[in-house]
Amino acid sequence: ALVPAAWTAAAAQSQAPSFRWEVSGPRAGWCLHFLMDPEEAGKELVREERPVTAGLVKDLPPAIERVLADDPKYAEWIPSVVCTYVVDSISVDGRTYDRGDGKQPLAFLYWGVAATGDALGSEPGARSFRVFGTNSSGLQRVMESHRLRIDRVDVKVQPIKDSEDEQYRLKLEGATIFLDGHPRPDSAGTVVPEQRTGELGGYNKSVWKVQLAFQPAEVGTLAGALRVEGKRGLAKVLQQSPIRYVGPVLAGGSASVTFSR
């Protein structure tokens, strides 16, 4: 479970606020990769950020690299991800949250667009977060008390009858995303640390840098059926994309999420 432990202020001497989640025991974390039309990707970016085209992004998933090789016009499109993490509990400000709303497994997610900007610099894989959300109203309120604008998103996990698989349902930004599957460890997979960086717009035009660091115990796949419903917002973007690819699943181990200004 991604266990963001207590938010800890950075050094007392520092004027800039900084909060860190200590994370342990994630059940499953994965990213849905796709490409966005450049005009659409340029909307709702944080501050002076600029989208970065796929042709300039290193270390794209092989499935997206094949799309670019087959049709070079997509090198001008913008890589984007919706990353989801299902967790056991999150401890914040001395409180522990172990369920999402409606007694669902606790989860948080983000929708990120490849970007470069003042705080991001030219870091590889940096993203502008259009959405950073959780399915726990209580957790959302605590985070917003620190002036971090966190969205309330609908994430549900339910078993599929007569199957070991589960259905993950995400509802955000006009899209309902269904993914049926079950995390399967890959014995041949290499377990390596991962880092992800992004910027998140806060209240009063504040901008937060978000750094996610993962040290998974297992890497596997979440093979299964992916379905997208909806006609606007994220649903429209996903339906326009020439590819929708679910990347490797990270499970176990530990992680941290740091928010700073």
mmCIF file of C-alpha atoms in Angstrom:
data_model
loop_
_atom_site.group_PDB
_atom_site.id
_atom_site.type_symbol
_atom_site.label_atom_id
_atom_site.label_comp_id
_atom_site.label_asym_id
_atom_site.label_seq_id
_atom_site.Cartn_x
_atom_site.Cartn_y
_atom_site.Cartn_z
ATOM 1 C CA ALA A 1 0.000 0.000 0.000
ATOM 2 C CA LEU A 2 1.412 3.334 -0.910
ATOM 3 C CA VAL A 3 1.543 4.634 2.631
ATOM 4 C CA PRO A 4 2.112 8.349 2.579
ATOM 5 C CA ALA A 5 3.083 8.639 6.234
ATOM 6 C CA ALA A 6 2.891 11.876 8.161
ATOM 7 C CA TRP A 7 3.443 15.049 6.248
ATOM 8 C CA THR A 8 6.653 16.508 7.614
ATOM 9 C CA ALA A 9 7.574 20.105 7.094
ATOM 10 C CA ALA A 10 11.039 20.578 5.662
ATOM 11 C CA ALA A 11 13.744 22.202 7.743
ATOM 12 C CA ALA A 12 12.314 24.813 10.070
ATOM 13 C CA GLN A 13 14.692 27.364 8.675
ATOM 14 C CA SER A 14 13.269 27.042 5.182
ATOM 15 C CA GLN A 15 10.737 29.575 4.014
ATOM 16 C CA ALA A 16 9.398 27.303 1.277
ATOM 17 C CA PRO A 17 6.945 24.612 2.440
ATOM 18 C CA SER A 18 7.828 21.008 1.718
ATOM 19 C CA PHE A 19 5.869 17.887 2.635
ATOM 20 C CA ARG A 20 6.866 14.250 2.238
ATOM 21 C CA TRP A 21 4.860 11.045 2.145
ATOM 22 C CA GLU A 22 6.687 7.934 3.269
ATOM 23 C CA VAL A 23 5.193 5.042 1.342
ATOM 24 C CA SER A 24 5.292 1.297 1.979
ATOM 25 C CA GLY A 25 3.580 -1.844 0.740
ATOM 26 C CA PRO A 26 1.768 -0.734 -2.443
ATOM 27 C CA ARG A 27 -0.731 -3.291 -3.747
ATOM 28 C CA ALA A 28 -0.448 -2.196 -7.359
ATOM 29 C CA GLY A 29 0.654 0.845 -9.304
ATOM 30 C CA TRP A 30 0.587 1.264 -13.071
ATOM 31 C CA CYS A 31 0.387 3.874 -15.816
ATOM 32 C CA LEU A 32 -1.854 4.098 -18.882
ATOM 33 C CA HIS A 33 0.288 5.673 -21.633
ATOM 34 C CA PHE A 34 -1.172 7.507 -24.645
ATOM 35 C CA LEU A 35 -0.516 10.402 -27.031
ATOM 36 C CA MET A 36 -2.307 13.761 -27.101
ATOM 37 C CA ASP A 37 -2.989 16.127 -29.955
ATOM 38 C CA PRO A 38 -0.549 19.067 -29.499
ATOM 39 C CA GLU A 39 -3.303 21.696 -29.334
ATOM 40 C CA GLU A 40 -5.191 19.796 -26.654
ATOM 41 C CA ALA A 41 -1.994 19.083 -24.693
ATOM 42 C CA GLY A 42 -1.156 22.787 -24.566
ATOM 43 C CA LYS A 43 -4.265 23.582 -22.538
ATOM 44 C CA GLU A 44 -4.311 23.852 -18.731
ATOM 45 C CA LEU A 45 -0.557 23.686 -18.276
ATOM 46 C CA VAL A 46 0.932 25.052 -15.081
ATOM 47 C CA ARG A 47 2.435 28.551 -15.251
ATOM 48 C CA GLU A 48 5.068 28.880 -18.048
ATOM 49 C CA GLU A 49 5.199 25.189 -18.924
ATOM 50 C CA ARG A 50 5.403 23.975 -22.513
ATOM 51 C CA PRO A 51 4.424 20.536 -23.811
ATOM 52 C CA VAL A 52 7.234 18.286 -25.062
ATOM 53 C CA THR A 53 6.660 16.311 -28.280
ATOM 54 C CA ALA A 54 7.084 12.540 -28.380
ATOM 55 C CA GLY A 55 9.990 12.871 -30.793
ATOM 56 C CA LEU A 56 11.983 14.681 -28.089
ATOM 57 C CA VAL A 57 11.117 12.399 -25.152
ATOM 58 C CA LYS A 58 13.600 9.688 -24.254
ATOM 59 C CA ASP A 59 12.723 6.295 -22.789
ATOM 60 C CA LEU A 60 9.184 6.109 -24.169
ATOM 61 C CA PRO A 61 7.506 2.698 -23.790
ATOM 62 C CA PRO A 62 8.428 0.422 -26.730
ATOM 63 C CA ALA A 63 4.764 0.250 -27.778
ATOM 64 C CA ILE A 64 4.707 4.024 -28.316
ATOM 65 C CA GLU A 65 8.094 3.964 -30.060
ATOM 66 C CA ARG A 66 6.600 1.518 -32.570
ATOM 67 C CA VAL A 67 3.714 3.901 -33.252
ATOM 68 C CA LEU A 68 6.195 6.711 -33.995
ATOM 69 C CA ALA A 69 8.194 4.425 -36.277
ATOM 70 C CA ASP A 70 5.078 3.335 -38.179
ATOM 71 C CA ASP A 71 3.678 6.864 -38.550
ATOM 72 C CA PRO A 72 6.206 9.695 -38.013
ATOM 73 C CA LYS A 73 3.467 12.344 -37.776
ATOM 74 C CA TYR A 74 2.840 11.212 -34.197
ATOM 75 C CA ALA A 75 6.350 12.369 -33.237
ATOM 76 C CA GLU A 76 4.696 15.817 -32.966
ATOM 77 C CA TRP A 77 2.071 14.566 -30.517
ATOM 78 C CA ILE A 78 2.533 14.816 -26.755
ATOM 79 C CA PRO A 79 3.079 11.799 -24.455
ATOM 80 C CA SER A 80 0.649 11.593 -21.551
ATOM 81 C CA VAL A 81 -0.123 9.173 -18.714
ATOM 82 C CA VAL A 82 -2.807 8.358 -16.183
ATOM 83 C CA CYS A 83 -1.018 6.637 -13.287
ATOM 84 C CA THR A 84 -3.011 4.840 -10.583
ATOM 85 C CA TYR A 85 -1.875 3.492 -7.205
ATOM 86 C CA VAL A 86 -4.012 1.214 -5.038
ATOM 87 C CA VAL A 87 -2.776 1.274 -1.442
ATOM 88 C CA ASP A 88 -3.362 -0.178 2.011
ATOM 89 C CA SER A 89 -3.264 3.027 4.029
ATOM 90 C CA ILE A 90 -2.049 6.609 4.065
ATOM 91 C CA SER A 91 -0.964 8.391 7.255
ATOM 92 C CA VAL A 92 -1.143 12.174 7.136
ATOM 93 C CA ASP A 93 -0.654 14.651 9.977
ATOM 94 C CA GLY A 94 -0.839 11.860 12.525
ATOM 95 C CA ARG A 95 -4.031 10.408 11.021
ATOM 96 C CA THR A 96 -4.280 7.160 9.109
ATOM 97 C CA TYR A 97 -6.659 6.574 6.195
ATOM 98 C CA ASP A 98 -7.116 2.977 5.114
ATOM 99 C CA ARG A 99 -10.229 3.195 2.916
ATOM 100 C CA GLY A 100 -11.514 5.262 0.072
ATOM 101 C CA ASP A 101 -15.055 6.611 0.091
ATOM 102 C CA GLY A 102 -17.738 3.913 0.045
ATOM 103 C CA LYS A 103 -15.326 1.500 1.787
ATOM 104 C CA GLN A 104 -13.373 1.095 -1.435
ATOM 105 C CA PRO A 105 -9.646 0.279 -1.393
ATOM 106 C CA LEU A 106 -7.712 3.506 -0.939
ATOM 107 C CA ALA A 107 -6.184 4.899 -4.129
ATOM 108 C CA PHE A 108 -4.643 7.995 -5.632
ATOM 109 C CA LEU A 109 -3.831 8.861 -9.220
ATOM 110 C CA TYR A 110 -2.581 11.576 -11.515
ATOM 111 C CA TRP A 111 -2.983 12.627 -15.144
ATOM 112 C CA GLY A 112 0.295 14.018 -16.436
ATOM 113 C CA VAL A 113 1.332 15.609 -19.729
ATOM 114 C CA ALA A 114 4.993 15.646 -20.864
ATOM 115 C CA ALA A 115 6.222 19.188 -20.261
ATOM 116 C CA THR A 116 9.155 21.437 -19.519
ATOM 117 C CA GLY A 117 9.053 24.532 -17.335
ATOM 118 C CA ASP A 118 10.867 26.740 -14.852
ATOM 119 C CA ALA A 119 10.755 24.323 -11.908
ATOM 120 C CA LEU A 120 10.882 21.204 -14.055
ATOM 121 C CA GLY A 121 13.827 22.347 -16.142
ATOM 122 C CA SER A 122 14.720 19.677 -18.664
ATOM 123 C CA GLU A 123 14.300 16.694 -16.365
ATOM 124 C CA PRO A 124 13.561 13.550 -18.409
ATOM 125 C CA GLY A 125 9.995 12.344 -18.065
ATOM 126 C CA ALA A 126 8.813 15.498 -16.273
ATOM 127 C CA ARG A 127 5.076 16.160 -16.450
ATOM 128 C CA SER A 128 2.510 18.838 -15.855
ATOM 129 C CA PHE A 129 -0.216 17.367 -13.667
ATOM 130 C CA ARG A 130 -3.694 18.178 -14.915
ATOM 131 C CA VAL A 131 -5.160 16.024 -12.157
ATOM 132 C CA PHE A 132 -3.741 14.772 -8.875
ATOM 133 C CA GLY A 133 -6.484 13.086 -6.896
ATOM 134 C CA THR A 134 -7.645 10.518 -4.368
ATOM 135 C CA ASN A 135 -10.840 8.588 -3.691
ATOM 136 C CA SER A 136 -10.754 9.570 0.003
ATOM 137 C CA SER A 137 -12.630 12.758 0.883
ATOM 138 C CA GLY A 138 -10.932 12.853 4.284
ATOM 139 C CA LEU A 139 -7.466 12.628 2.766
ATOM 140 C CA GLN A 140 -8.389 15.266 0.209
ATOM 141 C CA ARG A 141 -9.427 17.690 2.949
ATOM 142 C CA VAL A 142 -6.231 17.185 4.935
ATOM 143 C CA MET A 143 -4.066 17.789 1.880
ATOM 144 C CA GLU A 144 -6.025 20.881 0.933
ATOM 145 C CA SER A 145 -5.521 22.246 4.437
ATOM 146 C CA HIS A 146 -1.885 22.579 3.365
ATOM 147 C CA ARG A 147 -3.024 24.586 0.311
ATOM 148 C CA LEU A 148 -2.427 21.628 -2.013
ATOM 149 C CA ARG A 149 -5.234 21.401 -4.536
ATOM 150 C CA ILE A 150 -6.165 17.722 -4.636
ATOM 151 C CA ASP A 151 -9.062 16.409 -6.706
ATOM 152 C CA ARG A 152 -11.685 13.985 -5.482
ATOM 153 C CA VAL A 153 -11.722 11.124 -8.003
ATOM 154 C CA ASP A 154 -13.775 7.938 -8.146
ATOM 155 C CA VAL A 155 -11.627 4.791 -8.003
ATOM 156 C CA LYS A 156 -13.307 1.451 -7.377
ATOM 157 C CA VAL A 157 -11.968 -2.096 -7.300
ATOM 158 C CA GLN A 158 -14.276 -5.086 -7.465
ATOM 159 C CA PRO A 159 -13.851 -8.819 -8.127
ATOM 160 C CA ILE A 160 -14.896 -10.319 -11.446
ATOM 161 C CA LYS A 161 -17.202 -13.296 -11.040
ATOM 162 C CA ASP A 162 -15.637 -16.715 -11.643
ATOM 163 C CA SER A 163 -12.206 -15.179 -12.171
ATOM 164 C CA GLU A 164 -9.111 -14.248 -10.174
ATOM 165 C CA ASP A 165 -9.147 -10.921 -11.986
ATOM 166 C CA GLU A 166 -10.482 -7.661 -10.619
ATOM 167 C CA GLN A 167 -12.080 -4.695 -12.336
ATOM 168 C CA TYR A 168 -10.504 -1.306 -11.704
ATOM 169 C CA ARG A 169 -12.811 1.603 -12.522
ATOM 170 C CA LEU A 170 -11.537 5.169 -12.648
ATOM 171 C CA LYS A 171 -13.795 8.197 -13.171
ATOM 172 C CA LEU A 172 -12.171 11.567 -13.824
ATOM 173 C CA GLU A 173 -12.322 14.501 -16.216
ATOM 174 C CA GLY A 174 -15.258 13.202 -18.277
ATOM 175 C CA ALA A 175 -13.868 9.665 -18.667
ATOM 176 C CA THR A 176 -14.741 6.335 -17.121
ATOM 177 C CA ILE A 177 -11.835 3.920 -17.551
ATOM 178 C CA PHE A 178 -12.309 0.206 -16.945
ATOM 179 C CA LEU A 179 -9.346 -2.147 -16.642
ATOM 180 C CA ASP A 180 -9.956 -5.833 -15.985
ATOM 181 C CA GLY A 181 -6.972 -7.834 -14.838
ATOM 182 C CA HIS A 182 -4.803 -9.039 -11.999
ATOM 183 C CA PRO A 183 -1.225 -7.983 -11.233
ATOM 184 C CA ARG A 184 1.079 -10.845 -12.222
ATOM 185 C CA PRO A 185 4.726 -10.742 -11.097
ATOM 186 C CA ASP A 186 7.255 -11.230 -13.877
ATOM 187 C CA SER A 187 9.991 -13.549 -12.613
ATOM 188 C CA ALA A 188 12.242 -12.396 -15.443
ATOM 189 C CA GLY A 189 11.521 -8.718 -14.898
ATOM 190 C CA THR A 190 14.242 -6.455 -13.540
ATOM 191 C CA VAL A 191 13.261 -4.588 -10.388
ATOM 192 C CA VAL A 192 14.806 -1.120 -10.527
ATOM 193 C CA PRO A 193 13.987 2.121 -8.719
ATOM 194 C CA GLU A 194 11.750 4.569 -10.560
ATOM 195 C CA GLN A 195 11.439 8.321 -10.198
ATOM 196 C CA ARG A 196 8.745 10.586 -11.603
ATOM 197 C CA THR A 197 8.589 14.363 -11.410
ATOM 198 C CA GLY A 198 5.825 16.833 -12.099
ATOM 199 C CA GLU A 199 4.353 20.237 -11.336
ATOM 200 C CA LEU A 200 0.955 20.748 -9.751
ATOM 201 C CA GLY A 201 -0.978 24.009 -9.687
ATOM 202 C CA GLY A 202 -2.124 25.007 -6.200
ATOM 203 C CA TYR A 203 -4.268 27.728 -4.707
ATOM 204 C CA ASN A 204 -3.488 31.415 -5.169
ATOM 205 C CA LYS A 205 -1.490 30.615 -8.312
ATOM 206 C CA SER A 206 1.041 28.606 -6.310
ATOM 207 C CA VAL A 207 3.018 25.880 -8.079
ATOM 208 C CA TRP A 208 4.161 22.698 -6.328
ATOM 209 C CA LYS A 209 6.893 20.392 -7.538
ATOM 210 C CA VAL A 210 5.964 16.749 -6.973
ATOM 211 C CA GLN A 211 8.589 14.002 -6.840
ATOM 212 C CA LEU A 212 7.532 10.357 -6.710
ATOM 213 C CA ALA A 213 10.194 7.740 -5.945
ATOM 214 C CA PHE A 214 9.510 4.006 -6.032
ATOM 215 C CA GLN A 215 11.580 1.042 -4.870
ATOM 216 C CA PRO A 216 9.231 -1.828 -5.825
ATOM 217 C CA ALA A 217 9.637 -5.379 -4.587
ATOM 218 C CA GLU A 218 8.040 -6.772 -7.745
ATOM 219 C CA VAL A 219 7.450 -5.713 -11.313
ATOM 220 C CA GLY A 220 4.802 -7.447 -13.367
ATOM 221 C CA THR A 221 1.983 -7.016 -15.852
ATOM 222 C CA LEU A 222 -1.695 -6.192 -15.629
ATOM 223 C CA ALA A 223 -2.830 -7.909 -18.783
ATOM 224 C CA GLY A 224 -6.532 -7.626 -19.447
ATOM 225 C CA ALA A 225 -9.282 -5.669 -21.151
ATOM 226 C CA LEU A 226 -9.165 -1.858 -21.256
ATOM 227 C CA ARG A 227 -12.317 0.134 -22.006
ATOM 228 C CA VAL A 228 -12.973 3.878 -22.063
ATOM 229 C CA GLU A 229 -16.426 5.459 -21.856
ATOM 230 C CA GLY A 230 -17.347 9.111 -22.271
ATOM 231 C CA LYS A 231 -17.362 11.797 -24.958
ATOM 232 C CA ARG A 232 -15.503 14.756 -23.484
ATOM 233 C CA GLY A 233 -12.339 15.719 -21.662
ATOM 234 C CA LEU A 234 -10.013 12.821 -20.955
ATOM 235 C CA ALA A 235 -12.341 10.348 -22.695
ATOM 236 C CA LYS A 236 -12.103 12.326 -25.947
ATOM 237 C CA VAL A 237 -8.310 12.536 -25.628
ATOM 238 C CA LEU A 238 -7.973 8.786 -25.060
ATOM 239 C CA GLN A 239 -10.240 7.962 -27.984
ATOM 240 C CA GLN A 240 -8.215 10.226 -30.289
ATOM 241 C CA SER A 241 -4.912 8.616 -29.311
ATOM 242 C CA PRO A 242 -3.413 6.102 -31.775
ATOM 243 C CA ILE A 243 -2.402 3.937 -28.804
ATOM 244 C CA ARG A 244 -3.461 3.188 -25.228
ATOM 245 C CA TYR A 245 -0.828 1.112 -23.482
ATOM 246 C CA VAL A 246 -0.834 -0.125 -19.872
ATOM 247 C CA GLY A 247 2.738 -0.233 -18.617
ATOM 248 C CA PRO A 248 4.382 -2.489 -16.015
ATOM 249 C CA VAL A 249 2.816 -2.899 -12.577
ATOM 250 C CA LEU A 250 4.852 -1.981 -9.512
ATOM 251 C CA ALA A 251 4.017 -3.788 -6.266
ATOM 252 C CA GLY A 252 5.423 -4.088 -2.767
ATOM 253 C CA GLY A 253 8.572 -2.413 -1.581
ATOM 254 C CA SER A 254 8.472 1.230 -0.608
ATOM 255 C CA ALA A 255 8.002 4.663 -2.071
ATOM 256 C CA SER A 256 7.913 8.342 -1.220
ATOM 257 C CA VAL A 257 6.075 11.372 -2.574
ATOM 258 C CA THR A 258 7.449 14.839 -1.902
ATOM 259 C CA PHE A 259 5.570 18.087 -2.512
ATOM 260 C CA SER A 260 7.662 21.257 -2.423
ATOM 261 C CA ARG A 261 7.562 24.911 -3.491
#
